[in-house]
Amino acid sequence: MKKLNRIIPLVAASALMLTACSSTTTSEEKKTETKPAATASAPATQTPEGAKDIVDGEEVDLATNTRAQDPDKFPAAPTPPRYVDEHPAPKEVPPHGEELVMLAKKMQEKNPESKEGLYNILKQSGVADYTDEDILWAVNNLGVDWNEVACDAAIAYQKLMPHSQRELFEILYSQPASFTVDEARYAVKNAKIDWNQVALEWAKHIKEGKPEMSDEELYNFLVQVGGPEYSPEQAKWAVEHLNQ
């Protein structure tokens, strides 16, 4: 009985020591437990004002996604060589040369065409038995100013659908219009076209399809690269006069 009385306190003491050790270990584990590092979200990047880049040889304002609208600097994509430039007209008047000149002039009065465009129409129409020499001689001897013809064509295209200067330039030098790059550039600079009014027509067209578009959104669309690319002045005028 005396031995049992001695053992009980020893067991109790041992249990207390184990409990204490366990508590200490748990406490130490909590202290040394590593917490996962908080991941900081990257701040939203904003293009600094004035940042520029070169796209297709032109300087683009990255903050506004716009570029200068100077027709003299519009880049021209490569186009196939024009047939009329690679095949000179015969020096001697061919059998039907004079007759074909009269026909070509009448055609030009209805629809102004480039030299290449007129050649293609005459060639494909199969009018009478005109030879290639007849047609080449005729389109080279119309006695017209092809720059002015390009201006007339530019106005005709605008009547079909409003285009910005850049859009119209690309239409004029590309197929099937096929004016030269210089003729197309001359036309968008000198044709009697009210570009503010053209921008307004475009703005109305866009607004009809998206009436919820704000004035700011509409302005940004009109000037941005990849859009119509009107000048900032033209786009501003269009938005201001949209509801007048």
PDB file of N, CA and C in Angstrom, residues 146-235:
ATOM      1  N   TRP A 146      -5.110  63.332-115.545  1.00  0.00           N
ATOM      2  CA  TRP A 146      -5.498  62.181-114.726  1.00  0.00           C
ATOM      3  C   TRP A 146      -5.619  62.531-113.250  1.00  0.00           C
ATOM      4  N   ASN A 147      -4.935  63.571-112.821  1.00  0.00           N
ATOM      5  CA  ASN A 147      -5.118  64.038-111.440  1.00  0.00           C
ATOM      6  C   ASN A 147      -6.547  64.535-111.223  1.00  0.00           C
ATOM      7  N   GLU A 148      -7.041  65.279-112.202  1.00  0.00           N
ATOM      8  CA  GLU A 148      -8.410  65.796-112.100  1.00  0.00           C
ATOM      9  C   GLU A 148      -9.438  64.677-112.241  1.00  0.00           C
ATOM     10  N   VAL A 149      -9.112  63.688-113.065  1.00  0.00           N
ATOM     11  CA  VAL A 149      -9.999  62.524-113.184  1.00  0.00           C
ATOM     12  C   VAL A 149     -10.085  61.810-111.836  1.00  0.00           C
ATOM     13  N   ALA A 150      -8.942  61.715-111.155  1.00  0.00           N
ATOM     14  CA  ALA A 150      -8.926  61.086-109.827  1.00  0.00           C
ATOM     15  C   ALA A 150      -9.789  61.874-108.845  1.00  0.00           C
ATOM     16  N   CYS A 151      -9.783  63.194-108.961  1.00  0.00           N
ATOM     17  CA  CYS A 151     -10.643  64.024-108.101  1.00  0.00           C
ATOM     18  C   CYS A 151     -12.114  63.729-108.363  1.00  0.00           C
ATOM     19  N   ASP A 152     -12.467  63.612-109.636  1.00  0.00           N
ATOM     20  CA  ASP A 152     -13.860  63.300-109.985  1.00  0.00           C
ATOM     21  C   ASP A 152     -14.250  61.926-109.451  1.00  0.00           C
ATOM     22  N   ALA A 153     -13.325  60.979-109.545  1.00  0.00           N
ATOM     23  CA  ALA A 153     -13.596  59.630-109.039  1.00  0.00           C
ATOM     24  C   ALA A 153     -13.760  59.651-107.524  1.00  0.00           C
ATOM     25  N   ALA A 154     -12.952  60.462-106.845  1.00  0.00           N
ATOM     26  CA  ALA A 154     -13.039  60.560-105.385  1.00  0.00           C
ATOM     27  C   ALA A 154     -14.417  61.058-104.961  1.00  0.00           C
ATOM     28  N   ILE A 155     -14.910  62.065-105.653  1.00  0.00           N
ATOM     29  CA  ILE A 155     -16.237  62.606-105.343  1.00  0.00           C
ATOM     30  C   ILE A 155     -17.316  61.559-105.604  1.00  0.00           C
ATOM     31  N   ALA A 156     -17.153  60.807-106.691  1.00  0.00           N
ATOM     32  CA  ALA A 156     -18.131  59.765-107.021  1.00  0.00           C
ATOM     33  C   ALA A 156     -18.163  58.686-105.943  1.00  0.00           C
ATOM     34  N   TYR A 157     -16.992  58.302-105.442  1.00  0.00           N
ATOM     35  CA  TYR A 157     -16.935  57.297-104.373  1.00  0.00           C
ATOM     36  C   TYR A 157     -17.594  57.821-103.102  1.00  0.00           C
ATOM     37  N   GLN A 158     -17.408  59.102-102.812  1.00  0.00           N
ATOM     38  CA  GLN A 158     -17.990  59.683-101.604  1.00  0.00           C
ATOM     39  C   GLN A 158     -19.510  59.711-101.659  1.00  0.00           C
ATOM     40  N   LYS A 159     -20.050  59.816-102.856  1.00  0.00           N
ATOM     41  CA  LYS A 159     -21.508  59.813-102.993  1.00  0.00           C
ATOM     42  C   LYS A 159     -22.086  58.437-102.680  1.00  0.00           C
ATOM     43  N   LEU A 160     -21.279  57.402-102.910  1.00  0.00           N
ATOM     44  CA  LEU A 160     -21.732  56.041-102.610  1.00  0.00           C
ATOM     45  C   LEU A 160     -21.687  55.764-101.115  1.00  0.00           C
ATOM     46  N   MET A 161     -20.614  56.228-100.468  1.00  0.00           N
ATOM     47  CA  MET A 161     -20.437  55.988 -99.029  1.00  0.00           C
ATOM     48  C   MET A 161     -19.371  56.935 -98.505  1.00  0.00           C
ATOM     49  N   PRO A 162     -19.579  57.526 -97.327  1.00  0.00           N
ATOM     50  CA  PRO A 162     -18.578  58.461 -96.793  1.00  0.00           C
ATOM     51  C   PRO A 162     -17.292  57.749 -96.384  1.00  0.00           C
ATOM     52  N   HIS A 163     -16.168  58.272 -96.844  1.00  0.00           N
ATOM     53  CA  HIS A 163     -14.863  57.714 -96.507  1.00  0.00           C
ATOM     54  C   HIS A 163     -13.962  58.825 -95.980  1.00  0.00           C
ATOM     55  N   SER A 164     -13.091  58.482 -95.052  1.00  0.00           N
ATOM     56  CA  SER A 164     -12.083  59.439 -94.595  1.00  0.00           C
ATOM     57  C   SER A 164     -11.036  59.601 -95.694  1.00  0.00           C
ATOM     58  N   GLN A 165     -10.159  60.577 -95.544  1.00  0.00           N
ATOM     59  CA  GLN A 165      -9.114  60.793 -96.539  1.00  0.00           C
ATOM     60  C   GLN A 165      -8.239  59.554 -96.693  1.00  0.00           C
ATOM     61  N   ARG A 166      -7.885  58.945 -95.575  1.00  0.00           N
ATOM     62  CA  ARG A 166      -7.017  57.757 -95.626  1.00  0.00           C
ATOM     63  C   ARG A 166      -7.731  56.598 -96.329  1.00  0.00           C
ATOM     64  N   GLU A 167      -8.985  56.377 -95.991  1.00  0.00           N
ATOM     65  CA  GLU A 167      -9.748  55.294 -96.627  1.00  0.00           C
ATOM     66  C   GLU A 167      -9.877  55.531 -98.130  1.00  0.00           C
ATOM     67  N   LEU A 168     -10.194  56.763 -98.498  1.00  0.00           N
ATOM     68  CA  LEU A 168     -10.388  57.088 -99.907  1.00  0.00           C
ATOM     69  C   LEU A 168      -9.078  56.958-100.680  1.00  0.00           C
ATOM     70  N   PHE A 169      -7.989  57.370-100.073  1.00  0.00           N
ATOM     71  CA  PHE A 169      -6.671  57.227-100.695  1.00  0.00           C
ATOM     72  C   PHE A 169      -6.400  55.762-101.027  1.00  0.00           C
ATOM     73  N   GLU A 170      -6.667  54.873-100.071  1.00  0.00           N
ATOM     74  CA  GLU A 170      -6.420  53.444-100.277  1.00  0.00           C
ATOM     75  C   GLU A 170      -7.325  52.868-101.364  1.00  0.00           C
ATOM     76  N   ILE A 171      -8.554  53.342-101.434  1.00  0.00           N
ATOM     77  CA  ILE A 171      -9.480  52.876-102.471  1.00  0.00           C
ATOM     78  C   ILE A 171      -8.988  53.287-103.855  1.00  0.00           C
ATOM     79  N   LEU A 172      -8.536  54.524-103.969  1.00  0.00           N
ATOM     80  CA  LEU A 172      -8.179  55.060-105.279  1.00  0.00           C
ATOM     81  C   LEU A 172      -6.943  54.407-105.887  1.00  0.00           C
ATOM     82  N   TYR A 173      -5.939  54.098-105.070  1.00  0.00           N
ATOM     83  CA  TYR A 173      -4.729  53.521-105.674  1.00  0.00           C
ATOM     84  C   TYR A 173      -4.781  51.998-105.766  1.00  0.00           C
ATOM     85  N   SER A 174      -5.754  51.390-105.104  1.00  0.00           N
ATOM     86  CA  SER A 174      -5.885  49.933-105.147  1.00  0.00           C
ATOM     87  C   SER A 174      -6.758  49.512-106.327  1.00  0.00           C
ATOM     88  N   GLN A 175      -6.723  48.215-106.633  1.00  0.00           N
ATOM     89  CA  GLN A 175      -7.626  47.692-107.662  1.00  0.00           C
ATOM     90  C   GLN A 175      -9.049  47.635-107.123  1.00  0.00           C
ATOM     91  N   PRO A 176     -10.072  47.846-107.897  1.00  0.00           N
ATOM     92  CA  PRO A 176     -10.043  48.048-109.351  1.00  0.00           C
ATOM     93  C   PRO A 176      -9.898  49.502-109.798  1.00  0.00           C
ATOM     94  N   ALA A 177      -9.897  50.475-108.864  1.00  0.00           N
ATOM     95  CA  ALA A 177      -9.779  51.878-109.282  1.00  0.00           C
ATOM     96  C   ALA A 177      -8.456  52.104-110.007  1.00  0.00           C
ATOM     97  N   SER A 178      -7.367  51.658-109.386  1.00  0.00           N
ATOM     98  CA  SER A 178      -6.048  51.617-110.035  1.00  0.00           C
ATOM     99  C   SER A 178      -5.510  52.959-110.512  1.00  0.00           C
ATOM    100  N   PHE A 179      -5.775  54.025-109.756  1.00  0.00           N
ATOM    101  CA  PHE A 179      -5.059  55.265-110.018  1.00  0.00           C
ATOM    102  C   PHE A 179      -3.641  55.101-109.482  1.00  0.00           C
ATOM    103  N   THR A 180      -2.731  55.927-109.950  1.00  0.00           N
ATOM    104  CA  THR A 180      -1.385  55.871-109.388  1.00  0.00           C
ATOM    105  C   THR A 180      -1.428  56.425-107.965  1.00  0.00           C
ATOM    106  N   VAL A 181      -0.400  56.129-107.185  1.00  0.00           N
ATOM    107  CA  VAL A 181      -0.341  56.633-105.815  1.00  0.00           C
ATOM    108  C   VAL A 181      -0.352  58.160-105.813  1.00  0.00           C
ATOM    109  N   ASP A 182       0.381  58.757-106.741  1.00  0.00           N
ATOM    110  CA  ASP A 182       0.435  60.222-106.805  1.00  0.00           C
ATOM    111  C   ASP A 182      -0.924  60.817-107.174  1.00  0.00           C
ATOM    112  N   GLU A 183      -1.632  60.171-108.088  1.00  0.00           N
ATOM    113  CA  GLU A 183      -2.965  60.651-108.471  1.00  0.00           C
ATOM    114  C   GLU A 183      -3.943  60.537-107.304  1.00  0.00           C
ATOM    115  N   ALA A 184      -3.856  59.424-106.576  1.00  0.00           N
ATOM    116  CA  ALA A 184      -4.737  59.221-105.418  1.00  0.00           C
ATOM    117  C   ALA A 184      -4.448  60.247-104.333  1.00  0.00           C
ATOM    118  N   ARG A 185      -3.174  60.516-104.118  1.00  0.00           N
ATOM    119  CA  ARG A 185      -2.784  61.496-103.096  1.00  0.00           C
ATOM    120  C   ARG A 185      -3.269  62.897-103.488  1.00  0.00           C
ATOM    121  N   TYR A 186      -3.117  63.219-104.757  1.00  0.00           N
ATOM    122  CA  TYR A 186      -3.583  64.518-105.250  1.00  0.00           C
ATOM    123  C   TYR A 186      -5.092  64.658-105.044  1.00  0.00           C
ATOM    124  N   ALA A 187      -5.816  63.587-105.323  1.00  0.00           N
ATOM    125  CA  ALA A 187      -7.276  63.637-105.238  1.00  0.00           C
ATOM    126  C   ALA A 187      -7.767  63.898-103.822  1.00  0.00           C
ATOM    127  N   VAL A 188      -7.216  63.189-102.838  1.00  0.00           N
ATOM    128  CA  VAL A 188      -7.717  63.371-101.468  1.00  0.00           C
ATOM    129  C   VAL A 188      -7.306  64.725-100.900  1.00  0.00           C
ATOM    130  N   LYS A 189      -6.321  65.355-101.515  1.00  0.00           N
ATOM    131  CA  LYS A 189      -5.911  66.683-101.064  1.00  0.00           C
ATOM    132  C   LYS A 189      -6.685  67.795-101.771  1.00  0.00           C
ATOM    133  N   ASN A 190      -7.107  67.543-103.009  1.00  0.00           N
ATOM    134  CA  ASN A 190      -7.647  68.632-103.821  1.00  0.00           C
ATOM    135  C   ASN A 190      -9.096  68.478-104.266  1.00  0.00           C
ATOM    136  N   ALA A 191      -9.667  67.300-104.105  1.00  0.00           N
ATOM    137  CA  ALA A 191     -11.075  67.133-104.487  1.00  0.00           C
ATOM    138  C   ALA A 191     -11.948  68.028-103.612  1.00  0.00           C
ATOM    139  N   LYS A 192     -12.988  68.578-104.196  1.00  0.00           N
ATOM    140  CA  LYS A 192     -13.874  69.483-103.457  1.00  0.00           C
ATOM    141  C   LYS A 192     -14.812  68.671-102.570  1.00  0.00           C
ATOM    142  N   ILE A 193     -14.267  68.269-101.424  1.00  0.00           N
ATOM    143  CA  ILE A 193     -15.000  67.439-100.467  1.00  0.00           C
ATOM    144  C   ILE A 193     -14.945  68.108 -99.101  1.00  0.00           C
ATOM    145  N   ASP A 194     -16.088  68.246 -98.458  1.00  0.00           N
ATOM    146  CA  ASP A 194     -16.158  68.798 -97.101  1.00  0.00           C
ATOM    147  C   ASP A 194     -15.918  67.643 -96.129  1.00  0.00           C
ATOM    148  N   TRP A 195     -14.694  67.530 -95.628  1.00  0.00           N
ATOM    149  CA  TRP A 195     -14.327  66.380 -94.793  1.00  0.00           C
ATOM    150  C   TRP A 195     -15.027  66.402 -93.441  1.00  0.00           C
ATOM    151  N   ASN A 196     -15.352  67.585 -92.935  1.00  0.00           N
ATOM    152  CA  ASN A 196     -16.133  67.655 -91.697  1.00  0.00           C
ATOM    153  C   ASN A 196     -17.512  67.022 -91.902  1.00  0.00           C
ATOM    154  N   GLN A 197     -18.116  67.352 -93.031  1.00  0.00           N
ATOM    155  CA  GLN A 197     -19.444  66.817 -93.332  1.00  0.00           C
ATOM    156  C   GLN A 197     -19.390  65.305 -93.553  1.00  0.00           C
ATOM    157  N   VAL A 198     -18.312  64.851 -94.178  1.00  0.00           N
ATOM    158  CA  VAL A 198     -18.138  63.410 -94.398  1.00  0.00           C
ATOM    159  C   VAL A 198     -18.021  62.687 -93.058  1.00  0.00           C
ATOM    160  N   ALA A 199     -17.247  63.277 -92.140  1.00  0.00           N
ATOM    161  CA  ALA A 199     -17.102  62.678 -90.806  1.00  0.00           C
ATOM    162  C   ALA A 199     -18.443  62.645 -90.078  1.00  0.00           C
ATOM    163  N   LEU A 200     -19.238  63.684 -90.268  1.00  0.00           N
ATOM    164  CA  LEU A 200     -20.566  63.735 -89.644  1.00  0.00           C
ATOM    165  C   LEU A 200     -21.464  62.620 -90.189  1.00  0.00           C
ATOM    166  N   GLU A 201     -21.396  62.384 -91.491  1.00  0.00           N
ATOM    167  CA  GLU A 201     -22.196  61.309 -92.090  1.00  0.00           C
ATOM    168  C   GLU A 201     -21.796  59.961 -91.502  1.00  0.00           C
ATOM    169  N   TRP A 202     -20.495  59.772 -91.309  1.00  0.00           N
ATOM    170  CA  TRP A 202     -20.012  58.518 -90.708  1.00  0.00           C
ATOM    171  C   TRP A 202     -20.519  58.406 -89.276  1.00  0.00           C
ATOM    172  N   ALA A 203     -20.435  59.506 -88.536  1.00  0.00           N
ATOM    173  CA  ALA A 203     -20.872  59.499 -87.135  1.00  0.00           C
ATOM    174  C   ALA A 203     -22.352  59.139 -87.029  1.00  0.00           C
ATOM    175  N   LYS A 204     -23.167  59.688 -87.916  1.00  0.00           N
ATOM    176  CA  LYS A 204     -24.599  59.374 -87.912  1.00  0.00           C
ATOM    177  C   LYS A 204     -24.827  57.895 -88.198  1.00  0.00           C
ATOM    178  N   HIS A 205     -24.063  57.377 -89.148  1.00  0.00           N
ATOM    179  CA  HIS A 205     -24.189  55.962 -89.516  1.00  0.00           C
ATOM    180  C   HIS A 205     -23.862  55.059 -88.327  1.00  0.00           C
ATOM    181  N   ILE A 206     -22.797  55.392 -87.602  1.00  0.00           N
ATOM    182  CA  ILE A 206     -22.396  54.594 -86.440  1.00  0.00           C
ATOM    183  C   ILE A 206     -23.417  54.727 -85.314  1.00  0.00           C
ATOM    184  N   LYS A 207     -23.880  55.944 -85.099  1.00  0.00           N
ATOM    185  CA  LYS A 207     -24.823  56.203 -84.005  1.00  0.00           C
ATOM    186  C   LYS A 207     -26.148  55.476 -84.229  1.00  0.00           C
ATOM    187  N   GLU A 208     -26.550  55.351 -85.473  1.00  0.00           N
ATOM    188  CA  GLU A 208     -27.794  54.633 -85.773  1.00  0.00           C
ATOM    189  C   GLU A 208     -27.689  53.165 -85.381  1.00  0.00           C
ATOM    190  N   GLY A 209     -26.507  52.594 -85.598  1.00  0.00           N
ATOM    191  CA  GLY A 209     -26.313  51.189 -85.252  1.00  0.00           C
ATOM    192  C   GLY A 209     -26.063  50.970 -83.777  1.00  0.00           C
ATOM    193  N   LYS A 210     -25.457  51.972 -83.110  1.00  0.00           N
ATOM    194  CA  LYS A 210     -25.154  51.862 -81.683  1.00  0.00           C
ATOM    195  C   LYS A 210     -25.594  53.138 -80.962  1.00  0.00           C
ATOM    196  N   PRO A 211     -26.880  53.313 -80.748  1.00  0.00           N
ATOM    197  CA  PRO A 211     -27.376  54.548 -80.121  1.00  0.00           C
ATOM    198  C   PRO A 211     -26.877  54.749 -78.698  1.00  0.00           C
ATOM    199  N   GLU A 212     -26.429  53.666 -78.041  1.00  0.00           N
ATOM    200  CA  GLU A 212     -25.951  53.785 -76.664  1.00  0.00           C
ATOM    201  C   GLU A 212     -24.522  54.331 -76.587  1.00  0.00           C
ATOM    202  N   MET A 213     -23.863  54.473 -77.699  1.00  0.00           N
ATOM    203  CA  MET A 213     -22.480  54.942 -77.710  1.00  0.00           C
ATOM    204  C   MET A 213     -22.404  56.393 -77.244  1.00  0.00           C
ATOM    205  N   SER A 214     -21.495  56.660 -76.321  1.00  0.00           N
ATOM    206  CA  SER A 214     -21.328  58.024 -75.813  1.00  0.00           C
ATOM    207  C   SER A 214     -20.568  58.865 -76.831  1.00  0.00           C
ATOM    208  N   ASP A 215     -20.583  60.184 -76.618  1.00  0.00           N
ATOM    209  CA  ASP A 215     -19.853  61.081 -77.515  1.00  0.00           C
ATOM    210  C   ASP A 215     -18.362  60.776 -77.490  1.00  0.00           C
ATOM    211  N   GLU A 216     -17.837  60.469 -76.312  1.00  0.00           N
ATOM    212  CA  GLU A 216     -16.410  60.165 -76.195  1.00  0.00           C
ATOM    213  C   GLU A 216     -16.064  58.881 -76.944  1.00  0.00           C
ATOM    214  N   GLU A 217     -16.902  57.873 -76.789  1.00  0.00           N
ATOM    215  CA  GLU A 217     -16.672  56.603 -77.488  1.00  0.00           C
ATOM    216  C   GLU A 217     -16.752  56.794 -79.000  1.00  0.00           C
ATOM    217  N   LEU A 218     -17.698  57.599 -79.436  1.00  0.00           N
ATOM    218  CA  LEU A 218     -17.861  57.860 -80.862  1.00  0.00           C
ATOM    219  C   LEU A 218     -16.646  58.598 -81.409  1.00  0.00           C
ATOM    220  N   TYR A 219     -16.186  59.591 -80.675  1.00  0.00           N
ATOM    221  CA  TYR A 219     -14.996  60.340 -81.087  1.00  0.00           C
ATOM    222  C   TYR A 219     -13.795  59.408 -81.206  1.00  0.00           C
ATOM    223  N   ASN A 220     -13.587  58.577 -80.183  1.00  0.00           N
ATOM    224  CA  ASN A 220     -12.445  57.659 -80.193  1.00  0.00           C
ATOM    225  C   ASN A 220     -12.507  56.698 -81.371  1.00  0.00           C
ATOM    226  N   PHE A 221     -13.719  56.256 -81.699  1.00  0.00           N
ATOM    227  CA  PHE A 221     -13.863  55.350 -82.840  1.00  0.00           C
ATOM    228  C   PHE A 221     -13.494  56.051 -84.146  1.00  0.00           C
ATOM    229  N   LEU A 222     -13.914  57.290 -84.285  1.00  0.00           N
ATOM    230  CA  LEU A 222     -13.682  58.013 -85.534  1.00  0.00           C
ATOM    231  C   LEU A 222     -12.206  58.285 -85.797  1.00  0.00           C
ATOM    232  N   VAL A 223     -11.414  58.440 -84.741  1.00  0.00           N
ATOM    233  CA  VAL A 223     -10.011  58.817 -84.929  1.00  0.00           C
ATOM    234  C   VAL A 223      -9.028  57.663 -84.788  1.00  0.00           C
ATOM    235  N   GLN A 224      -9.437  56.546 -84.202  1.00  0.00           N
ATOM    236  CA  GLN A 224      -8.474  55.503 -83.853  1.00  0.00           C
ATOM    237  C   GLN A 224      -7.906  54.771 -85.062  1.00  0.00           C
ATOM    238  N   VAL A 225      -6.672  54.291 -84.886  1.00  0.00           N
ATOM    239  CA  VAL A 225      -6.024  53.473 -85.904  1.00  0.00           C
ATOM    240  C   VAL A 225      -6.829  52.191 -86.081  1.00  0.00           C
ATOM    241  N   GLY A 226      -7.117  51.846 -87.314  1.00  0.00           N
ATOM    242  CA  GLY A 226      -7.942  50.675 -87.578  1.00  0.00           C
ATOM    243  C   GLY A 226      -9.400  51.023 -87.787  1.00  0.00           C
ATOM    244  N   GLY A 227      -9.780  52.241 -87.409  1.00  0.00           N
ATOM    245  CA  GLY A 227     -11.133  52.727 -87.654  1.00  0.00           C
ATOM    246  C   GLY A 227     -11.127  53.592 -88.902  1.00  0.00           C
ATOM    247  N   PRO A 228     -12.109  54.469 -89.047  1.00  0.00           N
ATOM    248  CA  PRO A 228     -12.118  55.356 -90.217  1.00  0.00           C
ATOM    249  C   PRO A 228     -10.904  56.290 -90.265  1.00  0.00           C
ATOM    250  N   GLU A 229     -10.387  56.630 -89.095  1.00  0.00           N
ATOM    251  CA  GLU A 229      -9.213  57.512 -88.970  1.00  0.00           C
ATOM    252  C   GLU A 229      -9.441  58.900 -89.567  1.00  0.00           C
ATOM    253  N   TYR A 230     -10.485  59.557 -89.085  1.00  0.00           N
ATOM    254  CA  TYR A 230     -10.641  60.971 -89.392  1.00  0.00           C
ATOM    255  C   TYR A 230      -9.667  61.747 -88.523  1.00  0.00           C
ATOM    256  N   SER A 231      -9.388  62.968 -88.895  1.00  0.00           N
ATOM    257  CA  SER A 231      -8.500  63.784 -88.078  1.00  0.00           C
ATOM    258  C   SER A 231      -9.229  64.158 -86.788  1.00  0.00           C
ATOM    259  N   PRO A 232      -8.497  64.474 -85.712  1.00  0.00           N
ATOM    260  CA  PRO A 232      -9.148  64.883 -84.462  1.00  0.00           C
ATOM    261  C   PRO A 232     -10.101  66.061 -84.661  1.00  0.00           C
ATOM    262  N   GLU A 233      -9.710  67.000 -85.526  1.00  0.00           N
ATOM    263  CA  GLU A 233     -10.557  68.164 -85.766  1.00  0.00           C
ATOM    264  C   GLU A 233     -11.868  67.769 -86.460  1.00  0.00           C
ATOM    265  N   GLN A 234     -11.759  66.876 -87.447  1.00  0.00           N
ATOM    266  CA  GLN A 234     -12.953  66.424 -88.167  1.00  0.00           C
ATOM    267  C   GLN A 234     -13.886  65.633 -87.254  1.00  0.00           C
ATOM    268  N   ALA A 235     -13.296  64.751 -86.430  1.00  0.00           N
ATOM    269  CA  ALA A 235     -14.102  63.928 -85.517  1.00  0.00           C
ATOM    270  C   ALA A 235     -14.789  64.797 -84.466  1.00  0.00           C
TER     271      ALA A 235
END
